[in-house]
Every structure is written in C-alpha cells, then in structure tokens.
Amino acid sequence: MATAFDPYRLGRIVLSNRIAMAPMTRSRAFGPGGTPTELMATYYAQRASAGLIITEGVQPSIVGQGYPDTPGLHSDEQVAAWRAVTDRVHEAGGAIFAQLMHAGRVGDANLLPGELTPVAPSAITAAGEMYTREGFKPFGMPRSLTEAEIAQTIEDFAQAARNAIAAGFDGVELHGANGYLIHQFLSTNANQRTDGWGGSIEGRIRFAVEVTAAVVDAIGADRVGLRISPGNPLHDIAEDDLDLTYKSLVNAVAGVGAVYLHIMETAGQRDLTTSLRAQWPGTLILNPNTLPEPTGPAELDLVQDGTADVISYGALFLANPDLPARLVAGGPFNDPDRSGFFGGDHRGYTDYPAMT
C-alpha cells in the first residue's frame, strides 16, 4: 500500500515523494518587466524536498495580470529570469511546474499599460474588493472577450506553456480555480454569454477544455495539469448544476489526456471529490479542505487510503520549508503567520488554497 513518502511517477518525471507544494500568490516579482528575483529562486529552492512544487500564479499575457508584482511567462526576459529559479530547484533535487493563471475580471486596470482593461467572459463586475497598490478597492467593470480574443487568449496560454518549458519547468498547471478566468467561464453568474462559450454546461466548460487541449498540443499531455475548485465562491463565483458541470469537465479533460487533476476542495464537497477521483483516469492531486486549520499530518492518510495520489500543502510549506522531513518525523511544525492572507501586506497573501 502506497504512502505519501513513496516515490511517484508523474508523466516523464519521478517525484521523490507524494507531497506537493500548493500554488501560493507571493507578489515578489520585483525584477524588470515582472521578472522573478534571486529572492524567489531561494524561496523555491528551500522547498525543493517537496515531491512537486507548483509555483504561484504566473500570468500568460500582459492583460492576464491581476495583482501587483506577480510574475509573467510572456516575454524573453521573464523566461530567462525563471531559468535561474528552475535551475536552483533542480540542483536541489526538486521538480517544479509553473501555474499559468489569467486573472480575468479579478484585476486592477492601473496595472495594465495603455488602454488595456481586465477582461472576462461577460461584462459583469464581481462583488467585493481586491488588493491594489493603493490598498483594497472594489472590483472594476471588466470588458467582455470577443470570440477572436478568446482564441488569442487560448494561444496565449499555449505560448506561455512553451515558454515555461524553455525556462526549465517540468510542466505547467492551468489555474481553473478560485474565481479567475477559467473558473469565470465555468461559472453561471460570471459567464452570461449566449454564444458557444456559455449558456449550457457544454458551452461553459468549453474554454477550460480548449485551453487544456491547446497546452497539451504545445508541450505534451504528460506535462500538463489542471486545477479546479468545485463550489468555491471566492471572487463572487456561483456555480449551478455543480456536480454535472464538473463531471462533464473532468470527462472532457480526461479525453484531452492531461497528466493530472488538482482539486482544491471546498467545504462539504468530499463526495464530489470521491466521485471525480473515480472518474479521473490519471493522477489526482488533492488540496483537502481542513479549514480553519491548515492541512497537516493527518491528511497523509488520504494517499494511503486511495483518496488521492498526491496531497498538496500550502500554509505549512510557508512556515516549514523542509515540510516533508517534518512530516516524516511527526513535527515539530512552525505555525504559519496568517496575518497577511486577506489583508495588510499583500506580499504575505497566499491565495485561498494556501489556507488548507
């Protein structure tokens, strides 16, 4: 019977264990043009004992940026700067995937050059506030993507994936969770389109499926994962027909052949997690819901009982860079500082999955 400390083959690479570091927004890309810095290289290298590191969200295009000082993978200088990060992780014996995240309507127009504004499936403002350089402000009105722009956005994801491989990443994870662009297309309140990209379940899952297919075609199925968060209301997301939507999505993505599905579990959704686990033919990475506590040692049993192939940890990895060794030993664990998660200095903000 497998344990979380056993090696695991993920596509073309072998992970040293079945403990992943979850993607966590850091806002520390202080280099020119949104490039990673030496600080980021050190941060990821310190955590290379994870079987798999999944980076913070990385925008695939200029308009995909949502928060200050987040990194991109759409320019030559960004590719070169990320190479310094991936080299350090590989030298330390780790594996690392880049999470490609288009923020969609969760964006600040002041971060974008010229006349660019945040875009979305539909021109519908999200309720609530977001972090900006000037503090928290209400979400602005996004512009609805045209069909031609949807096609370009899909190509932006594919090109960013090619750039990730050129930068030395082992693969990419597509961020289809937490209220960002892919999740907005899945939503029944953020996506009010009446064309082939909305309306029915088939229309609402189409963007996620076509992005996945384009990225698989660009870099190979064994280098591509998709992250989802069924039922997560973050950033004013509502999802009608939840079970059928995600079962349809997972079936379609399985047909494309992505190497893993990463579920960021929402409270009360373990039955859906179990159902999707049975349906999904590839690797399942689970970020289990343990709120209000961070994911801890008890969740290692989810590998042993077959609920998941890999367990992803967020907050504990911030406070414990050597987390796998501490999990083997049963502790001790440094307590994560949550003071900046949803307020204060955004550089401490770790995105919702880091809370679990």
Coordinates of C-alpha atoms in Angstrom, one line a residue:
M1 CA 0.0 0.0 0.0
A2 CA 1.4 3.4 -1.0
T3 CA 2.3 6.1 1.5
A4 CA 2.9 9.8 0.9
F5 CA 6.6 9.3 1.3
D6 CA 7.0 6.8 -1.6
P7 CA 8.2 8.0 -5.0
Y8 CA 5.6 8.5 -7.7
R9 CA 5.8 8.7 -11.5
L10 CA 4.1 11.8 -12.9
G11 CA 4.4 11.7 -16.7
R12 CA 8.0 11.8 -17.7
I13 CA 9.4 12.6 -14.2
V14 CA 9.6 10.7 -10.9
L15 CA 8.6 12.6 -7.8
S16 CA 10.7 11.9 -4.7
N17 CA 7.5 11.7 -2.6
R18 CA 3.8 12.3 -2.9
I19 CA 3.8 15.7 -1.1
A20 CA 3.3 18.7 -3.3
M21 CA 3.7 22.4 -2.5
A22 CA 0.4 24.2 -3.4
P23 CA 0.5 27.3 -5.6
M24 CA 0.6 30.4 -3.4
T25 CA 0.5 34.0 -4.6
R26 CA 3.5 35.9 -3.3
S27 CA 3.8 39.2 -5.2
R28 CA 7.5 39.3 -5.1
A29 CA 8.4 39.6 -8.8
F30 CA 10.2 42.8 -8.3
G31 CA 12.5 42.4 -11.3
P32 CA 12.1 44.5 -14.5
G33 CA 9.0 43.6 -16.5
G34 CA 7.5 41.3 -13.9
T35 CA 10.6 39.0 -13.7
P36 CA 11.5 36.6 -10.8
T37 CA 14.3 37.6 -8.5
E38 CA 17.0 35.9 -6.5
L39 CA 14.7 36.0 -3.5
M40 CA 12.2 33.9 -5.4
A41 CA 14.9 31.4 -6.5
T42 CA 15.9 31.0 -2.9
Y43 CA 12.3 30.6 -1.8
Y44 CA 11.6 27.8 -4.2
A45 CA 15.0 26.1 -3.8
Q46 CA 14.4 25.9 0.0
R47 CA 11.3 23.9 -0.6
A48 CA 12.7 21.5 -3.2
S49 CA 12.2 18.5 -1.0
A50 CA 8.6 18.6 -2.0
G51 CA 7.8 15.8 -4.5
L52 CA 6.4 18.6 -6.7
I53 CA 6.5 22.4 -6.4
I54 CA 3.6 24.2 -8.1
T55 CA 4.5 27.9 -8.4
E56 CA 2.5 30.9 -7.6
G57 CA 0.1 32.0 -10.4
V58 CA 2.1 33.2 -13.4
Q59 CA 0.2 35.4 -16.0
P60 CA 0.3 34.1 -19.6
S61 CA -0.2 37.6 -21.0
I62 CA 0.0 41.3 -20.0
V63 CA -3.7 41.5 -19.6
G64 CA -3.8 38.4 -17.5
Q65 CA -2.2 40.1 -14.5
G66 CA -4.4 40.6 -11.6
Y67 CA -2.2 41.7 -8.6
P68 CA 0.9 43.9 -8.1
D69 CA 4.3 42.3 -8.6
T70 CA 3.2 38.9 -9.9
P71 CA 5.4 37.2 -12.4
G72 CA 4.7 36.5 -16.1
L73 CA 5.8 34.0 -18.7
H74 CA 5.1 36.0 -21.8
S75 CA 8.5 37.7 -22.5
D76 CA 12.0 36.7 -23.2
E77 CA 13.3 38.4 -20.1
Q78 CA 10.8 36.5 -18.0
V79 CA 11.8 33.2 -19.5
A80 CA 15.5 34.0 -18.7
A81 CA 14.7 35.0 -15.2
W82 CA 12.6 31.9 -14.5
R83 CA 15.5 29.7 -15.7
A84 CA 17.5 30.9 -12.6
V85 CA 14.7 29.6 -10.4
T86 CA 14.2 26.2 -12.1
D87 CA 17.9 25.6 -12.2
R88 CA 18.1 26.1 -8.4
V89 CA 15.2 23.8 -7.7
H90 CA 16.6 21.1 -10.0
E91 CA 20.1 21.4 -8.4
A92 CA 18.4 20.8 -5.1
G93 CA 16.7 17.6 -6.4
G94 CA 13.2 19.0 -6.9
A95 CA 10.6 19.1 -9.6
I96 CA 8.6 22.3 -10.5
F97 CA 5.6 23.1 -12.5
A98 CA 4.5 26.7 -13.4
Q99 CA 0.9 27.5 -12.6
L100 CA -0.5 29.6 -15.5
M101 CA -3.1 32.0 -14.1
H102 CA -5.1 34.5 -16.1
A103 CA -6.9 36.7 -13.5
G104 CA -9.7 37.7 -15.8
R105 CA -12.1 40.2 -14.1
V106 CA -10.1 39.9 -10.9
G107 CA -7.7 42.6 -12.0
D108 CA -6.6 46.2 -11.5
A109 CA -6.7 48.4 -14.7
N110 CA -4.0 50.6 -13.1
L111 CA -1.5 47.7 -13.5
L112 CA -2.1 47.4 -17.3
P113 CA -0.4 49.6 -19.9
G114 CA -2.2 51.9 -22.3
E115 CA -5.9 51.4 -22.7
L116 CA -5.9 47.7 -21.6
T117 CA -8.6 46.7 -19.0
P118 CA -9.4 43.5 -17.3
V119 CA -11.4 41.0 -19.4
A120 CA -13.9 38.3 -18.6
P121 CA -16.4 36.1 -20.3
S122 CA -19.1 38.8 -19.7
A123 CA -19.0 42.4 -18.7
I124 CA -20.2 41.7 -15.1
T125 CA -18.5 43.3 -12.1
A126 CA -17.6 40.9 -9.3
A127 CA -19.0 41.8 -5.9
G128 CA -16.3 42.6 -3.3
E129 CA -12.9 44.1 -3.2
M130 CA -9.4 43.3 -4.4
Y131 CA -5.9 44.2 -3.3
T132 CA -4.2 47.0 -5.3
R133 CA -1.1 49.1 -4.7
E134 CA -3.4 51.7 -3.1
G135 CA -5.0 49.1 -0.8
F136 CA -8.3 47.3 -1.1
K137 CA -10.7 48.6 -3.7
P138 CA -14.0 47.5 -5.3
F139 CA -13.6 45.3 -8.4
G140 CA -13.9 47.3 -11.6
M141 CA -16.1 46.5 -14.6
P142 CA -14.3 44.0 -17.0
R143 CA -14.7 44.0 -20.8
S144 CA -16.3 41.0 -22.4
L145 CA -13.9 39.0 -24.6
T146 CA -14.8 38.7 -28.2
E147 CA -14.6 35.3 -29.9
A148 CA -11.4 36.4 -31.6
E149 CA -9.9 37.5 -28.3
I150 CA -10.9 34.1 -26.7
A151 CA -9.0 32.4 -29.5
Q152 CA -6.0 34.7 -28.8
T153 CA -6.2 34.0 -25.0
I154 CA -6.1 30.3 -25.7
E155 CA -3.0 30.8 -27.8
D156 CA -1.5 33.0 -25.0
F157 CA -1.8 30.0 -22.6
A158 CA -0.2 27.7 -25.2
Q159 CA 2.7 30.1 -25.8
A160 CA 3.2 30.6 -22.1
A161 CA 3.4 26.8 -21.7
R162 CA 6.1 26.7 -24.4
N163 CA 7.9 29.5 -22.6
A164 CA 7.7 27.5 -19.3
I165 CA 9.5 24.6 -20.9
A166 CA 12.1 26.9 -22.4
A167 CA 12.6 28.3 -18.8
G168 CA 13.3 24.8 -17.5
F169 CA 10.0 23.9 -15.9
D170 CA 9.0 20.3 -15.8
G171 CA 5.4 21.2 -16.8
V172 CA 2.5 23.6 -16.2
E173 CA -0.6 23.6 -14.2
L174 CA -3.6 25.5 -15.6
H175 CA -5.4 27.6 -12.9
G176 CA -9.1 26.8 -13.3
A177 CA -10.0 27.6 -9.7
N178 CA -10.6 30.4 -7.2
G179 CA -12.6 32.7 -9.4
Y180 CA -10.0 33.5 -12.1
L181 CA -10.6 33.5 -15.8
I182 CA -11.0 29.7 -16.5
H183 CA -13.3 29.5 -13.4
Q184 CA -15.2 32.5 -14.6
F185 CA -16.1 30.7 -17.8
L186 CA -17.4 27.7 -15.7
S187 CA -19.5 30.0 -13.5
T188 CA -23.2 30.6 -14.1
N189 CA -23.1 34.2 -12.7
A190 CA -19.8 35.5 -14.2
N191 CA -20.5 33.8 -17.6
Q192 CA -23.7 35.1 -19.1
R193 CA -22.7 34.5 -22.8
T194 CA -25.3 33.3 -25.3
D195 CA -22.8 32.1 -27.9
G196 CA -20.9 28.8 -27.9
W197 CA -18.8 29.8 -24.9
G198 CA -21.6 30.0 -22.4
G199 CA -25.2 29.1 -21.6
S200 CA -25.2 25.3 -21.5
I201 CA -22.8 23.2 -19.4
E202 CA -21.0 22.2 -22.7
G203 CA -20.6 25.9 -23.5
R204 CA -19.3 26.9 -20.1
I205 CA -16.7 24.1 -19.9
R206 CA -15.5 24.8 -23.5
F207 CA -12.9 27.4 -22.6
A208 CA -11.3 25.2 -19.9
V209 CA -11.2 22.2 -22.3
E210 CA -9.9 24.1 -25.3
V211 CA -7.2 25.8 -23.2
T212 CA -6.1 22.4 -21.9
A213 CA -6.1 20.9 -25.3
A214 CA -4.0 23.8 -26.8
V215 CA -1.5 23.5 -24.0
V216 CA -1.3 19.7 -24.3
D217 CA -0.7 20.1 -28.0
A218 CA 2.0 22.7 -27.3
I219 CA 4.1 20.8 -24.7
G220 CA 2.7 17.3 -24.4
A221 CA 0.0 15.8 -22.2
D222 CA 2.5 14.4 -19.7
R223 CA 3.5 18.0 -18.8
V224 CA 0.0 19.5 -18.2
G225 CA -2.2 19.6 -15.1
L226 CA -5.5 21.4 -14.4
R227 CA -6.5 22.8 -11.0
I228 CA -10.2 23.1 -10.1
S229 CA -12.2 24.2 -7.1
P230 CA -15.7 23.0 -7.4
G231 CA -18.2 25.0 -5.3
N232 CA -15.6 27.7 -4.3
P233 CA -17.4 31.1 -4.1
L234 CA -14.2 33.1 -3.9
H235 CA -14.3 36.3 -6.0
D236 CA -18.1 36.2 -6.3
I237 CA -18.4 32.9 -8.2
A238 CA -21.7 30.9 -8.3
E239 CA -22.0 27.5 -10.0
D240 CA -25.4 26.0 -10.7
D241 CA -25.5 22.2 -11.6
L242 CA -22.2 21.8 -9.7
D243 CA -21.8 18.0 -9.9
L244 CA -22.9 17.7 -13.5
T245 CA -20.7 20.6 -14.6
Y246 CA -17.5 19.2 -13.0
K247 CA -18.2 15.6 -14.1
S248 CA -18.7 16.9 -17.7
L249 CA -15.5 19.0 -17.4
V250 CA -13.4 16.1 -16.0
N251 CA -14.7 13.7 -18.6
A252 CA -13.7 16.2 -21.4
V253 CA -10.3 17.0 -20.0
A254 CA -9.6 13.3 -19.5
G255 CA -10.2 12.9 -23.2
V256 CA -7.6 15.5 -23.9
G257 CA -5.1 13.5 -21.8
A258 CA -3.7 15.9 -19.2
V259 CA -1.4 14.1 -16.7
Y260 CA -3.1 15.3 -13.5
L261 CA -6.2 16.9 -12.0
H262 CA -5.6 19.0 -8.9
I263 CA -8.7 19.5 -6.7
M264 CA -8.7 22.4 -4.3
E265 CA -11.5 21.0 -2.1
T266 CA -14.3 23.2 -0.8
A267 CA -16.1 22.5 2.5
G268 CA -18.7 19.9 2.2
Q269 CA -17.6 18.6 -1.2
R270 CA -15.8 15.3 -0.3
D271 CA -18.5 13.2 -2.0
L272 CA -17.8 15.1 -5.2
T273 CA -14.1 14.7 -4.7
T274 CA -14.5 11.0 -4.4
S275 CA -16.8 10.8 -7.4
L276 CA -14.3 12.8 -9.5
R277 CA -11.5 10.6 -8.2
A278 CA -13.3 7.5 -9.5
Q279 CA -13.9 9.2 -12.9
W280 CA -10.4 10.6 -13.5
P281 CA -8.0 8.2 -15.2
G282 CA -4.8 10.0 -14.4
T283 CA -3.0 11.3 -11.3
L284 CA -5.2 13.1 -8.7
I285 CA -3.6 15.8 -6.5
L286 CA -5.8 16.8 -3.6
N287 CA -5.6 20.0 -1.6
P288 CA -8.1 18.8 1.1
N289 CA -10.4 21.1 2.9
T290 CA -9.3 21.3 6.5
L291 CA -10.4 24.9 7.3
P292 CA -9.9 26.6 9.7
E293 CA -6.7 24.6 10.2
P294 CA -4.0 24.2 7.6
T295 CA -3.6 20.8 6.0
G296 CA -1.5 18.7 8.4
P297 CA -0.1 15.2 9.1
A298 CA -3.5 13.6 9.4
E299 CA -4.1 14.2 5.7
L300 CA -1.2 12.0 4.7
D301 CA -3.6 9.1 5.2
L302 CA -5.5 10.3 2.1
V303 CA -2.8 8.8 0.0
Q304 CA -2.7 5.5 1.9
D305 CA -6.5 5.0 1.6
G306 CA -6.5 5.9 -2.1
T307 CA -8.5 9.1 -1.9
A308 CA -5.6 10.9 -3.8
D309 CA -2.2 10.1 -5.4
V310 CA -0.6 13.2 -4.1
I311 CA -1.5 15.7 -1.3
S312 CA -0.7 19.4 -1.7
Y313 CA 0.2 21.6 1.3
G314 CA 0.1 25.4 1.3
A315 CA 0.4 27.3 4.6
L316 CA 2.6 24.7 6.3
F317 CA 5.1 25.0 3.4
L318 CA 5.5 28.7 4.0
A319 CA 6.4 28.2 7.7
N320 CA 8.3 24.9 7.2
P321 CA 10.5 24.9 4.1
D322 CA 11.6 21.3 5.0
L323 CA 8.0 20.2 5.4
P324 CA 8.4 16.6 4.1
A325 CA 11.1 15.8 6.6
R326 CA 9.0 17.3 9.4
L327 CA 6.0 15.2 8.3
V328 CA 8.2 12.1 8.4
A329 CA 9.3 12.9 11.9
G330 CA 5.8 13.9 13.0
G331 CA 6.9 17.5 13.7
P332 CA 7.6 19.9 15.2
F333 CA 5.8 22.4 12.9
N334 CA 6.2 26.1 12.8
D335 CA 2.8 27.9 12.8
P336 CA 2.1 29.8 9.6
D337 CA 1.6 33.5 10.0
R338 CA -1.9 34.2 8.6
S339 CA -1.9 38.0 9.3
G340 CA -1.4 38.9 5.6
F341 CA -3.6 36.3 4.0
F342 CA -6.5 38.5 3.2
G343 CA -5.3 41.9 4.4
G344 CA -2.4 44.0 5.2
D345 CA 0.8 43.5 3.2
H346 CA -0.2 41.6 0.0
R347 CA 3.3 40.1 0.0
G348 CA 2.0 37.8 2.7
Y349 CA -1.1 36.9 0.8
T350 CA -1.1 33.2 -0.2
D351 CA -4.3 32.8 -2.1
Y352 CA -7.2 30.7 -0.8
P353 CA -5.6 27.3 -1.4
A354 CA -2.7 28.1 1.0
M355 CA -5.3 28.2 3.8
T356 CA -5.8 24.5 3.6

